[in-house]
Amino acid sequence: MNVEKIMLDLEKKHPGEVEYLQAVREVLENIEDVYNDNPQFETANVVDRIVEPDRVLTFKVPWVDDDGKVNVNLAYRIQFNNALGPYKGGLRFHPSVNLSILKFLGFEQIFKNSLTTLPMGGAKGGSDFNPKGKSDAEIMRFCQSFMLELWRIIGPETDVPAGDIGVGSKEIGYLYGMYKKLAAENTGILTGKGLNWGGSLIRPEATGFGNVYFANEMLKTKNESFSGKRVGISGFGNVAWGAALKVTELGGKVVTISGPDGYVYDEKGISEDKIEYMLELRASNEDIVKPYSYEFPSAQFHEGKRPWEEKVDVALPCATQNELDKEDAEKLIENGCICVCEGANMPCTPEAVEVFIENKILFAPGKAANAGGVATSGLEMSQNSMKLQWTGEEVDEKLHWIMSSIHQSCVDHGTEEDGFVNYVRGANIAGFLKVANSMIDHGVI
Ligand code: NDP
């Protein structure tokens, strides 16, 4: 495999797809040696087959707003690779959604799902629709129109979408209702469902919990724990609140949360009652970060800034892609941060990752450290197939086991001669090997 040549070809074929090209380059650079040591991969041309999605569905979503105006949004479903099982990956509703972002997310999802040990292929989808500021009726009409098109290519044994940014339990409910009506079936299509109709306990907090379990495993390798640690978190969405809750439970102190317009620093710690308050704001579709700083006098709002300038021991970027750059990374190191564990997908730029690896701190990529979300979605699928619901303790125990097992795979494939664990390399190699070997088993299809 010649990474530069493959990248040149891909750049020609897909000009301007920056995020997708960035994600592919990272994986190829990490797996290059393993790939070249195993001639069967080249014989089956696994690399050219794995970097392109199996198929991309692009469709328009017309919907009527509360003023009677007809709106049109663009939507996609990228079915990337199903070597390990049915396509699986979230739907994102956000104005920034485009083909490049969804292809990057779908590509990452292949390896993330592989790491979970569960039988799931990789996919992603979404729309440039912005649910913020929309009424429930508008969101419902949008979701119904979206599903009118999507339902043709999904199914409980073929492709099982989930939530992501802008797609929570409300949207999943409307999508599920429409699918049920169209397909005339009540099956485990979609994960992140409501508890009353096939959802799994622990799913809402699973990505954040899993992220903290992973960080805890990393800390253990240095005989450290969360107890007494200052923790910086970005965002305050699905991933961030679960992480904040678990950090607090393990004895750490969360000192930051953030939104697109700035961050809040709270020296007293963002703990349980404050998290509850923010969840209430979230449920009412209101801004969270600024109102938090008005409600709690110990908190200061830093307009237009990112939380990484604060002194923390552990950083959990849980908001969005490329939200932590080289300068932020250098600041974290300067302030004595020992562990960065990605809760979001690709929140650290490649230059920031380089800084962490050069300084040999504990750094985990999202594809390993946020896999708890999709893993619990996989557990939701298992429960749906069996037509039963496990207890919260059972699901949490399985999630914990899966995160420890992903950590071990990263250690097995990412430990360097001097004992430093390169979790990025470890995750990419472990995720890739399983998919590549399965593709070979299935022949050229
Ligand atoms: P949410 O939409 O629930 O939360 C995102 C949070 O980040 C919101 O608080 C949002 O603020 C904030 N935010 C958005 N842009 C910025 C920015 N530029 N700077 C700071 N904060 C920002 O999404 P999720 O929590 O579900 O997802 C977050 C990340 O985790 C994404 O990368 C997603 O792909 C990834 N992920 C999510 C999983 C899940 O189970 N939900 C599973 C695995 C990965 P506001 O609401 O004000 O816009």
Short mmCIF file of C-alpha atoms and ligand atoms in Angstrom, two decimals:
data_model
loop_
_atom_site.label_atom_id
_atom_site.label_comp_id
_atom_site.label_asym_id
_atom_site.label_seq_id
_atom_site.Cartn_x
_atom_site.Cartn_y
_atom_site.Cartn_z
CA MET A 1 0.00 0.00 0.00
CA ASN A 2 1.25 3.44 -0.92
CA VAL A 3 -0.62 5.89 1.30
CA GLU A 4 0.38 9.03 -0.63
CA LYS A 5 -0.76 7.57 -3.94
CA ILE A 6 -4.06 6.38 -2.52
CA MET A 7 -4.65 9.80 -0.94
CA LEU A 8 -3.82 11.61 -4.20
CA ASP A 9 -6.32 9.43 -6.07
CA LEU A 10 -8.98 9.99 -3.41
CA GLU A 11 -8.39 13.76 -3.39
CA LYS A 12 -8.90 13.80 -7.17
CA LYS A 13 -12.07 11.74 -6.93
CA HIS A 14 -13.52 13.59 -3.94
CA PRO A 15 -12.17 17.14 -4.02
CA GLY A 16 -13.04 19.30 -1.03
CA GLU A 17 -14.19 16.42 1.19
CA VAL A 18 -11.80 17.58 3.90
CA GLU A 19 -13.09 15.67 6.93
CA TYR A 20 -13.46 12.40 5.03
CA LEU A 21 -9.94 12.66 3.56
CA GLN A 22 -8.53 13.54 7.00
CA ALA A 23 -10.13 10.45 8.57
CA VAL A 24 -8.97 8.11 5.79
CA ARG A 25 -5.40 9.40 5.93
CA GLU A 26 -5.19 8.83 9.68
CA VAL A 27 -6.35 5.23 9.40
CA LEU A 28 -4.16 4.38 6.40
CA GLU A 29 -1.03 5.83 8.00
CA ASN A 30 -1.66 3.77 11.11
CA ILE A 31 -2.37 0.45 9.41
CA GLU A 32 0.28 0.75 6.66
CA ASP A 33 2.84 -1.59 8.26
CA VAL A 34 0.31 -4.26 9.25
CA TYR A 35 -1.24 -4.08 5.78
CA ASN A 36 2.08 -4.48 4.02
CA ASP A 37 3.07 -7.36 6.32
CA ASN A 38 -0.05 -9.30 5.25
CA PRO A 39 0.02 -9.84 1.46
CA GLN A 40 -3.53 -11.30 1.49
CA PHE A 41 -4.86 -7.76 2.05
CA GLU A 42 -3.19 -6.44 -1.09
CA THR A 43 -4.25 -9.50 -3.11
CA ALA A 44 -7.89 -8.78 -2.19
CA ASN A 45 -7.29 -5.03 -2.64
CA VAL A 46 -8.91 -4.43 0.73
CA VAL A 47 -7.72 -0.84 0.88
CA ASP A 48 -9.48 0.41 -2.27
CA ARG A 49 -12.63 -1.42 -1.19
CA ILE A 50 -12.69 -0.17 2.37
CA VAL A 51 -12.19 3.56 1.71
CA GLU A 52 -15.27 3.86 -0.51
CA PRO A 53 -18.79 3.41 0.89
CA ASP A 54 -20.89 0.51 -0.38
CA ARG A 55 -23.55 3.07 -1.35
CA VAL A 56 -24.72 6.61 -0.68
CA LEU A 57 -28.35 7.60 -0.76
CA THR A 58 -28.95 11.34 -1.24
CA PHE A 59 -32.49 12.63 -1.02
CA LYS A 60 -34.50 15.77 -0.48
CA VAL A 61 -36.82 16.23 2.48
CA PRO A 62 -39.72 18.60 1.82
CA TRP A 63 -41.72 19.63 4.89
CA VAL A 64 -44.23 22.30 5.87
CA ASP A 65 -43.45 24.69 8.75
CA ASP A 66 -45.98 26.16 11.20
CA ASP A 67 -46.52 29.19 8.92
CA GLY A 68 -47.53 26.92 6.06
CA LYS A 69 -44.28 27.54 4.16
CA VAL A 70 -42.76 24.60 2.28
CA ASN A 71 -39.09 23.98 3.17
CA VAL A 72 -36.61 21.61 1.57
CA ASN A 73 -33.58 20.04 3.26
CA LEU A 74 -30.91 17.74 1.91
CA ALA A 75 -30.41 14.32 3.48
CA TYR A 76 -28.09 11.33 3.17
CA ARG A 77 -27.54 7.76 4.29
CA ILE A 78 -24.04 6.41 3.81
CA GLN A 79 -23.92 2.61 4.02
CA PHE A 80 -20.18 2.22 4.31
CA ASN A 81 -19.28 -1.38 5.08
CA ASN A 82 -21.26 -4.42 6.26
CA ALA A 83 -18.50 -7.01 6.62
CA LEU A 84 -19.26 -7.53 10.31
CA GLY A 85 -23.05 -7.17 10.39
CA PRO A 86 -25.95 -4.89 9.48
CA TYR A 87 -25.00 -1.27 8.76
CA LYS A 88 -25.11 0.70 11.99
CA GLY A 89 -24.51 4.37 12.73
CA GLY A 90 -26.27 7.52 13.82
CA LEU A 91 -28.31 10.19 12.08
CA ARG A 92 -27.17 13.81 12.53
CA PHE A 93 -29.50 16.79 12.05
CA HIS A 94 -27.41 19.97 11.98
CA PRO A 95 -26.96 22.82 9.47
CA SER A 96 -23.27 21.88 9.04
CA VAL A 97 -24.12 18.38 7.72
CA ASN A 98 -22.65 17.61 4.30
CA LEU A 99 -21.42 14.57 2.41
CA SER A 100 -17.82 14.93 3.61
CA ILE A 101 -18.75 15.02 7.30
CA LEU A 102 -21.07 12.04 7.00
CA LYS A 103 -18.50 10.05 5.01
CA PHE A 104 -15.87 10.75 7.67
CA LEU A 105 -18.28 9.65 10.39
CA GLY A 106 -19.37 6.55 8.45
CA PHE A 107 -15.76 5.55 7.77
CA GLU A 108 -14.83 5.93 11.45
CA GLN A 109 -17.91 3.96 12.42
CA ILE A 110 -16.63 0.84 10.62
CA PHE A 111 -13.62 0.56 12.93
CA LYS A 112 -15.45 1.75 16.04
CA ASN A 113 -18.13 -0.89 15.60
CA SER A 114 -15.48 -3.50 14.96
CA LEU A 115 -13.78 -2.62 18.27
CA THR A 116 -17.00 -3.13 20.26
CA THR A 117 -16.80 -6.93 19.61
CA LEU A 118 -20.45 -6.82 18.45
CA PRO A 119 -21.66 -7.79 14.92
CA MET A 120 -22.26 -4.37 13.37
CA GLY A 121 -21.16 -2.78 10.10
CA GLY A 122 -20.50 0.94 9.63
CA ALA A 123 -22.88 3.67 8.41
CA LYS A 124 -23.92 7.26 9.04
CA GLY A 125 -26.63 9.60 7.86
CA GLY A 126 -28.41 12.83 8.49
CA SER A 127 -29.58 16.12 7.14
CA ASP A 128 -28.76 19.83 7.14
CA PHE A 129 -32.07 20.38 8.95
CA ASN A 130 -31.68 22.38 12.18
CA PRO A 131 -34.05 21.18 14.92
CA LYS A 132 -33.03 24.15 17.12
CA GLY A 133 -35.88 26.64 17.48
CA LYS A 134 -38.37 24.39 15.67
CA SER A 135 -41.70 23.43 17.22
CA ASP A 136 -42.43 19.78 18.02
CA ALA A 137 -44.92 19.69 15.16
CA GLU A 138 -42.29 20.94 12.72
CA ILE A 139 -39.76 18.38 13.94
CA MET A 140 -42.38 15.65 13.59
CA ARG A 141 -43.27 16.66 10.04
CA PHE A 142 -39.60 16.80 9.09
CA CYS A 143 -38.87 13.36 10.61
CA GLN A 144 -41.88 11.81 8.88
CA SER A 145 -40.85 13.20 5.50
CA PHE A 146 -37.24 12.05 6.12
CA MET A 147 -38.41 8.50 6.88
CA LEU A 148 -40.69 8.39 3.81
CA GLU A 149 -37.50 8.11 1.79
CA LEU A 150 -35.09 6.39 4.20
CA TRP A 151 -37.31 3.41 5.02
CA ARG A 152 -36.70 1.85 1.60
CA ILE A 153 -33.09 0.98 2.45
CA ILE A 154 -33.14 0.22 6.19
CA GLY A 155 -34.39 -2.75 8.21
CA PRO A 156 -33.60 -4.59 11.45
CA GLU A 157 -31.28 -7.03 9.63
CA THR A 158 -29.86 -4.62 7.03
CA ASP A 159 -29.33 -1.12 8.44
CA VAL A 160 -30.24 0.14 11.91
CA PRO A 161 -29.76 3.92 12.34
CA ALA A 162 -29.44 5.68 15.71
CA GLY A 163 -29.26 9.25 17.04
CA ASP A 164 -26.37 11.70 16.92
CA ILE A 165 -26.13 15.50 17.13
CA GLY A 166 -29.66 16.95 16.89
CA VAL A 167 -31.29 13.53 16.98
CA GLY A 168 -32.42 12.52 20.46
CA SER A 169 -35.25 10.39 21.76
CA LYS A 170 -37.93 12.78 20.44
CA GLU A 171 -36.69 12.57 16.85
CA ILE A 172 -36.09 8.82 17.13
CA GLY A 173 -39.73 8.49 18.26
CA TYR A 174 -41.12 10.33 15.24
CA LEU A 175 -38.82 8.41 12.88
CA TYR A 176 -39.80 5.10 14.45
CA GLY A 177 -43.51 5.88 14.25
CA MET A 178 -43.31 6.58 10.53
CA TYR A 179 -41.16 3.51 9.83
CA LYS A 180 -43.60 1.32 11.75
CA LYS A 181 -46.48 2.64 9.69
CA LEU A 182 -44.73 2.25 6.32
CA ALA A 183 -43.21 -1.17 6.93
CA ALA A 184 -46.24 -2.47 8.83
CA GLU A 185 -43.94 -4.01 11.41
CA ASN A 186 -42.82 -3.32 14.96
CA THR A 187 -39.19 -4.38 15.01
CA GLY A 188 -35.87 -3.20 16.40
CA ILE A 189 -35.33 -0.64 13.66
CA LEU A 190 -33.50 2.40 15.09
CA THR A 191 -31.75 2.47 18.45
CA GLY A 192 -32.01 5.09 21.17
CA LYS A 193 -35.72 4.25 21.37
CA GLY A 194 -37.93 5.21 24.30
CA LEU A 195 -37.92 2.78 27.23
CA ASN A 196 -41.63 2.07 26.74
CA TRP A 197 -41.22 0.82 23.19
CA GLY A 198 -38.03 -1.19 22.92
CA GLY A 199 -35.29 1.14 24.19
CA SER A 200 -32.47 0.01 26.43
CA LEU A 201 -31.75 1.21 29.93
CA ILE A 202 -28.46 3.15 30.13
CA ARG A 203 -28.47 4.01 26.39
CA PRO A 204 -28.87 7.79 26.94
CA GLU A 205 -25.84 8.01 29.21
CA ALA A 206 -23.86 5.15 27.61
CA THR A 207 -21.45 7.17 25.44
CA GLY A 208 -20.44 9.43 28.33
CA PHE A 209 -20.25 6.56 30.83
CA GLY A 210 -18.24 4.47 28.38
CA ASN A 211 -15.89 7.36 27.72
CA VAL A 212 -15.15 7.71 31.42
CA TYR A 213 -14.73 3.93 31.84
CA PHE A 214 -12.17 4.06 29.05
CA ALA A 215 -10.33 7.05 30.56
CA ASN A 216 -10.31 5.24 33.90
CA GLU A 217 -8.65 2.20 32.28
CA MET A 218 -6.00 4.50 30.83
CA LEU A 219 -5.42 6.18 34.19
CA LYS A 220 -5.05 2.76 35.83
CA THR A 221 -2.05 2.01 33.59
CA LYS A 222 -0.32 4.91 35.40
CA ASN A 223 -1.65 3.87 38.82
CA GLU A 224 -3.98 6.86 38.72
CA SER A 225 -7.75 7.25 39.05
CA PHE A 226 -10.42 9.97 38.72
CA SER A 227 -10.44 10.53 42.46
CA GLY A 228 -9.52 14.17 43.16
CA LYS A 229 -8.83 14.97 39.49
CA ARG A 230 -9.91 18.22 37.84
CA VAL A 231 -11.71 17.41 34.61
CA GLY A 232 -12.44 19.70 31.65
CA ILE A 233 -15.43 18.76 29.49
CA SER A 234 -16.62 20.51 26.32
CA GLY A 235 -20.21 20.63 25.06
CA PHE A 236 -23.23 19.81 27.13
CA GLY A 237 -25.11 17.33 24.99
CA ASN A 238 -25.85 13.60 25.14
CA VAL A 239 -22.22 12.62 25.56
CA ALA A 240 -21.09 15.40 27.88
CA TRP A 241 -23.78 15.02 30.54
CA GLY A 242 -23.22 11.27 30.93
CA ALA A 243 -19.49 11.87 31.21
CA ALA A 244 -19.99 14.64 33.79
CA LEU A 245 -22.22 12.37 35.87
CA LYS A 246 -19.78 9.44 35.86
CA VAL A 247 -16.71 11.59 36.57
CA THR A 248 -18.48 13.01 39.62
CA GLU A 249 -19.49 9.50 40.73
CA LEU A 250 -15.85 8.39 40.51
CA GLY A 251 -14.67 11.27 42.69
CA GLY A 252 -13.47 13.69 40.01
CA LYS A 253 -14.43 17.36 39.74
CA VAL A 254 -15.83 18.63 36.42
CA VAL A 255 -14.84 22.28 36.11
CA THR A 256 -15.95 23.18 32.56
CA ILE A 257 -18.76 22.69 30.08
CA SER A 258 -19.18 24.58 26.81
CA GLY A 259 -21.37 25.57 23.90
CA PRO A 260 -20.64 27.07 20.49
CA ASP A 261 -20.56 30.59 22.00
CA GLY A 262 -18.19 30.01 24.91
CA TYR A 263 -17.52 27.98 28.03
CA VAL A 264 -18.37 27.99 31.71
CA TYR A 265 -15.75 27.51 34.42
CA ASP A 266 -17.06 26.44 37.83
CA GLU A 267 -14.38 26.04 40.50
CA LYS A 268 -16.88 24.35 42.85
CA GLY A 269 -17.48 21.58 40.31
CA ILE A 270 -20.38 20.77 38.01
CA SER A 271 -21.96 17.97 39.99
CA GLU A 272 -25.27 16.14 40.29
CA ASP A 273 -27.82 18.86 41.17
CA LYS A 274 -26.24 21.24 38.65
CA ILE A 275 -26.32 18.54 35.98
CA GLU A 276 -30.01 17.97 36.76
CA TYR A 277 -30.65 21.71 36.32
CA MET A 278 -28.95 21.69 32.93
CA LEU A 279 -30.85 18.61 31.81
CA GLU A 280 -34.06 20.49 32.53
CA LEU A 281 -32.87 23.38 30.34
CA ARG A 282 -31.89 20.88 27.65
CA ALA A 283 -35.29 19.23 27.71
CA SER A 284 -36.96 22.61 27.19
CA ASN A 285 -34.75 23.26 24.12
CA GLU A 286 -33.14 26.28 25.79
CA ASP A 287 -29.55 27.49 25.84
CA ILE A 288 -27.63 25.85 28.66
CA VAL A 289 -24.21 27.29 29.10
CA LYS A 290 -24.93 30.99 29.65
CA PRO A 291 -27.99 30.46 31.91
CA TYR A 292 -25.84 28.10 34.03
CA SER A 293 -23.44 30.94 34.80
CA TYR A 294 -26.36 33.19 35.87
CA GLU A 295 -27.85 30.48 38.11
CA PHE A 296 -24.67 29.48 39.98
CA PRO A 297 -22.50 32.29 41.39
CA SER A 298 -19.36 30.08 41.45
CA ALA A 299 -19.44 29.93 37.63
CA GLN A 300 -17.97 32.34 35.10
CA PHE A 301 -18.89 32.44 31.42
CA HIS A 302 -16.01 32.98 28.96
CA GLU A 303 -17.56 34.29 25.78
CA GLY A 304 -16.13 33.05 22.46
CA LYS A 305 -13.48 30.90 24.17
CA ARG A 306 -12.77 27.19 24.50
CA PRO A 307 -12.32 25.40 27.82
CA TRP A 308 -8.84 24.08 27.06
CA GLU A 309 -7.11 27.13 28.54
CA GLU A 310 -8.11 26.00 32.07
CA LYS A 311 -5.83 23.93 34.30
CA VAL A 312 -7.17 20.37 34.31
CA ASP A 313 -5.73 16.87 34.85
CA VAL A 314 -8.07 15.18 32.40
CA ALA A 315 -9.77 16.62 29.29
CA LEU A 316 -12.85 15.04 27.72
CA PRO A 317 -13.74 16.84 24.45
CA CYS A 318 -17.39 15.88 23.97
CA ALA A 319 -18.82 18.52 21.58
CA THR A 320 -17.89 18.24 17.90
CA GLN A 321 -15.16 17.60 15.32
CA ASN A 322 -11.96 19.69 15.25
CA GLU A 323 -12.83 21.64 18.44
CA LEU A 324 -9.37 21.24 20.02
CA ASP A 325 -6.40 22.46 17.97
CA LYS A 326 -2.60 22.47 18.32
CA GLU A 327 -2.57 25.60 20.46
CA ASP A 328 -5.20 24.16 22.79
CA ALA A 329 -3.21 20.93 23.03
CA GLU A 330 -0.02 22.82 23.91
CA LYS A 331 -1.88 24.78 26.59
CA LEU A 332 -3.27 21.58 28.13
CA ILE A 333 0.21 20.03 28.27
CA GLU A 334 1.70 23.23 29.73
CA ASN A 335 -0.98 23.11 32.45
CA GLY A 336 -0.07 19.53 33.40
CA CYS A 337 -2.94 17.60 31.75
CA ILE A 338 -2.13 13.86 31.82
CA CYS A 339 -5.04 12.38 29.89
CA VAL A 340 -7.20 13.40 26.92
CA CYS A 341 -10.02 11.02 26.06
CA GLU A 342 -12.20 11.92 23.05
CA GLY A 343 -15.94 11.71 23.74
CA ALA A 344 -16.90 13.35 20.44
CA ASN A 345 -15.88 12.08 17.01
CA MET A 346 -12.49 13.51 15.94
CA PRO A 347 -12.66 16.59 18.26
CA CYS A 348 -8.86 16.96 18.20
CA THR A 349 -7.20 18.15 15.00
CA PRO A 350 -4.37 15.94 13.64
CA GLU A 351 -1.85 18.58 14.82
CA ALA A 352 -3.28 18.44 18.35
CA VAL A 353 -3.09 14.64 18.36
CA GLU A 354 0.56 14.90 17.31
CA VAL A 355 1.27 17.15 20.31
CA PHE A 356 -0.30 14.63 22.72
CA ILE A 357 1.58 11.70 21.21
CA GLU A 358 4.91 13.56 21.10
CA ASN A 359 4.48 14.40 24.78
CA LYS A 360 3.51 10.79 25.47
CA ILE A 361 0.46 11.61 27.56
CA LEU A 362 -2.54 9.28 27.68
CA PHE A 363 -4.57 10.07 24.55
CA ALA A 364 -7.53 8.04 23.27
CA PRO A 365 -9.27 8.58 19.91
CA GLY A 366 -13.07 8.76 19.74
CA LYS A 367 -13.37 5.58 17.71
CA ALA A 368 -12.24 3.65 20.80
CA ALA A 369 -13.23 5.96 23.64
CA ASN A 370 -16.77 6.85 22.56
CA ALA A 371 -17.69 3.38 21.28
CA GLY A 372 -19.83 2.82 24.38
CA GLY A 373 -22.74 4.54 22.65
CA VAL A 374 -22.89 2.27 19.66
CA ALA A 375 -22.00 -0.73 21.82
CA THR A 376 -25.09 -0.09 23.93
CA SER A 377 -27.09 0.38 20.74
CA GLY A 378 -25.85 -3.10 19.81
CA LEU A 379 -27.08 -4.31 23.20
CA GLU A 380 -30.43 -2.63 22.46
CA MET A 381 -30.60 -4.62 19.19
CA SER A 382 -29.88 -7.84 21.10
CA GLN A 383 -32.68 -7.10 23.57
CA ASN A 384 -35.08 -6.31 20.70
CA SER A 385 -34.23 -9.61 18.96
CA MET A 386 -34.91 -11.50 22.17
CA LYS A 387 -38.03 -9.42 22.86
CA LEU A 388 -36.97 -8.62 26.41
CA GLN A 389 -35.37 -5.85 28.42
CA TRP A 390 -32.28 -6.22 30.60
CA THR A 391 -31.90 -4.33 33.87
CA GLY A 392 -29.79 -1.17 33.98
CA GLU A 393 -27.15 -3.05 36.00
CA GLU A 394 -26.89 -5.79 33.35
CA VAL A 395 -26.44 -3.27 30.54
CA ASP A 396 -23.95 -1.18 32.51
CA GLU A 397 -21.93 -4.27 33.38
CA LYS A 398 -21.77 -5.29 29.71
CA LEU A 399 -20.85 -1.73 28.69
CA HIS A 400 -18.08 -1.67 31.29
CA TRP A 401 -16.75 -5.02 30.02
CA ILE A 402 -16.83 -3.83 26.39
CA MET A 403 -14.92 -0.61 27.21
CA SER A 404 -12.26 -2.61 29.10
CA SER A 405 -11.99 -4.99 26.18
CA ILE A 406 -11.56 -2.11 23.69
CA HIS A 407 -8.89 -0.66 25.96
CA GLN A 408 -7.09 -4.01 26.00
CA SER A 409 -7.23 -4.26 22.17
CA CYS A 410 -5.62 -0.81 21.94
CA VAL A 411 -2.89 -1.85 24.37
CA ASP A 412 -2.30 -5.12 22.48
CA HIS A 413 -1.92 -3.40 19.09
CA GLY A 414 -0.60 0.00 20.14
CA THR A 415 2.17 -0.65 22.67
CA GLU A 416 5.51 0.66 21.41
CA GLU A 417 9.02 -0.57 22.26
CA ASP A 418 9.45 1.86 25.17
CA GLY A 419 6.09 0.80 26.67
CA PHE A 420 4.18 3.91 25.50
CA VAL A 421 0.68 2.99 24.33
CA ASN A 422 -0.27 4.72 21.08
CA TYR A 423 -4.05 4.30 21.41
CA VAL A 424 -4.67 5.84 17.98
CA ARG A 425 -2.55 3.24 16.25
CA GLY A 426 -3.85 0.45 18.48
CA ALA A 427 -7.50 1.29 17.80
CA ASN A 428 -7.00 1.61 14.05
CA ILE A 429 -5.09 -1.66 13.72
CA ALA A 430 -7.43 -3.68 15.97
CA GLY A 431 -10.54 -2.28 14.26
CA PHE A 432 -9.13 -2.77 10.77
CA LEU A 433 -7.87 -6.36 11.14
CA LYS A 434 -11.29 -7.77 12.00
CA VAL A 435 -13.03 -5.98 9.14
CA ALA A 436 -10.32 -6.77 6.56
CA ASN A 437 -10.22 -10.47 7.47
CA SER A 438 -14.02 -10.68 7.27
CA MET A 439 -14.00 -8.98 3.86
CA ILE A 440 -11.54 -11.59 2.63
CA ASP A 441 -13.72 -14.40 4.06
CA HIS A 442 -16.71 -13.08 2.08
CA GLY A 443 -14.91 -12.89 -1.28
CA VAL A 444 -14.89 -9.96 -3.69
CA ILE A 445 -18.42 -8.55 -3.53
P1 NDP B 1 -25.48 16.91 21.16
O1 NDP B 1 -26.06 17.72 20.07
O2 NDP B 1 -26.38 16.29 22.17
O3 NDP B 1 -24.39 17.79 21.94
C1 NDP B 1 -23.40 18.54 21.35
C2 NDP B 1 -23.00 19.60 22.36
O4 NDP B 1 -21.87 20.32 21.89
C3 NDP B 1 -24.11 20.63 22.62
O5 NDP B 1 -24.03 21.00 23.96
C4 NDP B 1 -23.70 21.78 21.69
O6 NDP B 1 -24.19 23.03 22.11
C5 NDP B 1 -22.20 21.71 21.84
N1 NDP B 1 -21.47 22.28 20.72
C6 NDP B 1 -21.77 22.23 19.40
N2 NDP B 1 -20.81 22.85 18.68
C7 NDP B 1 -19.90 23.29 19.58
C8 NDP B 1 -18.69 24.00 19.47
N3 NDP B 1 -18.21 24.36 18.29
N4 NDP B 1 -18.02 24.28 20.60
C9 NDP B 1 -18.49 23.89 21.81
N5 NDP B 1 -19.63 23.23 21.98
C10 NDP B 1 -20.33 22.93 20.88
O7 NDP B 1 -24.58 15.80 20.48
P2 NDP B 1 -23.97 14.48 21.13
O8 NDP B 1 -23.59 14.73 22.53
O9 NDP B 1 -24.84 13.34 20.79
O10 NDP B 1 -22.65 14.30 20.24
C11 NDP B 1 -21.45 15.00 20.51
C12 NDP B 1 -20.32 14.34 19.77
O11 NDP B 1 -20.20 12.96 20.19
C13 NDP B 1 -20.46 14.29 18.25
O12 NDP B 1 -19.17 14.33 17.68
C14 NDP B 1 -21.08 12.90 18.03
O13 NDP B 1 -20.84 12.43 16.72
C15 NDP B 1 -20.30 12.11 19.07
N6 NDP B 1 -20.91 10.85 19.47
C16 NDP B 1 -22.19 10.83 20.00
C17 NDP B 1 -22.72 9.63 20.42
C18 NDP B 1 -24.04 9.55 21.11
O14 NDP B 1 -24.38 8.47 21.62
N7 NDP B 1 -24.80 10.63 21.20
C19 NDP B 1 -21.99 8.34 20.22
C20 NDP B 1 -20.64 8.52 19.75
C21 NDP B 1 -20.16 9.72 19.37
P3 NDP B 1 -25.57 23.54 21.51
O15 NDP B 1 -26.60 22.53 21.91
O16 NDP B 1 -25.76 24.87 22.17
O17 NDP B 1 -25.37 23.62 20.02
#
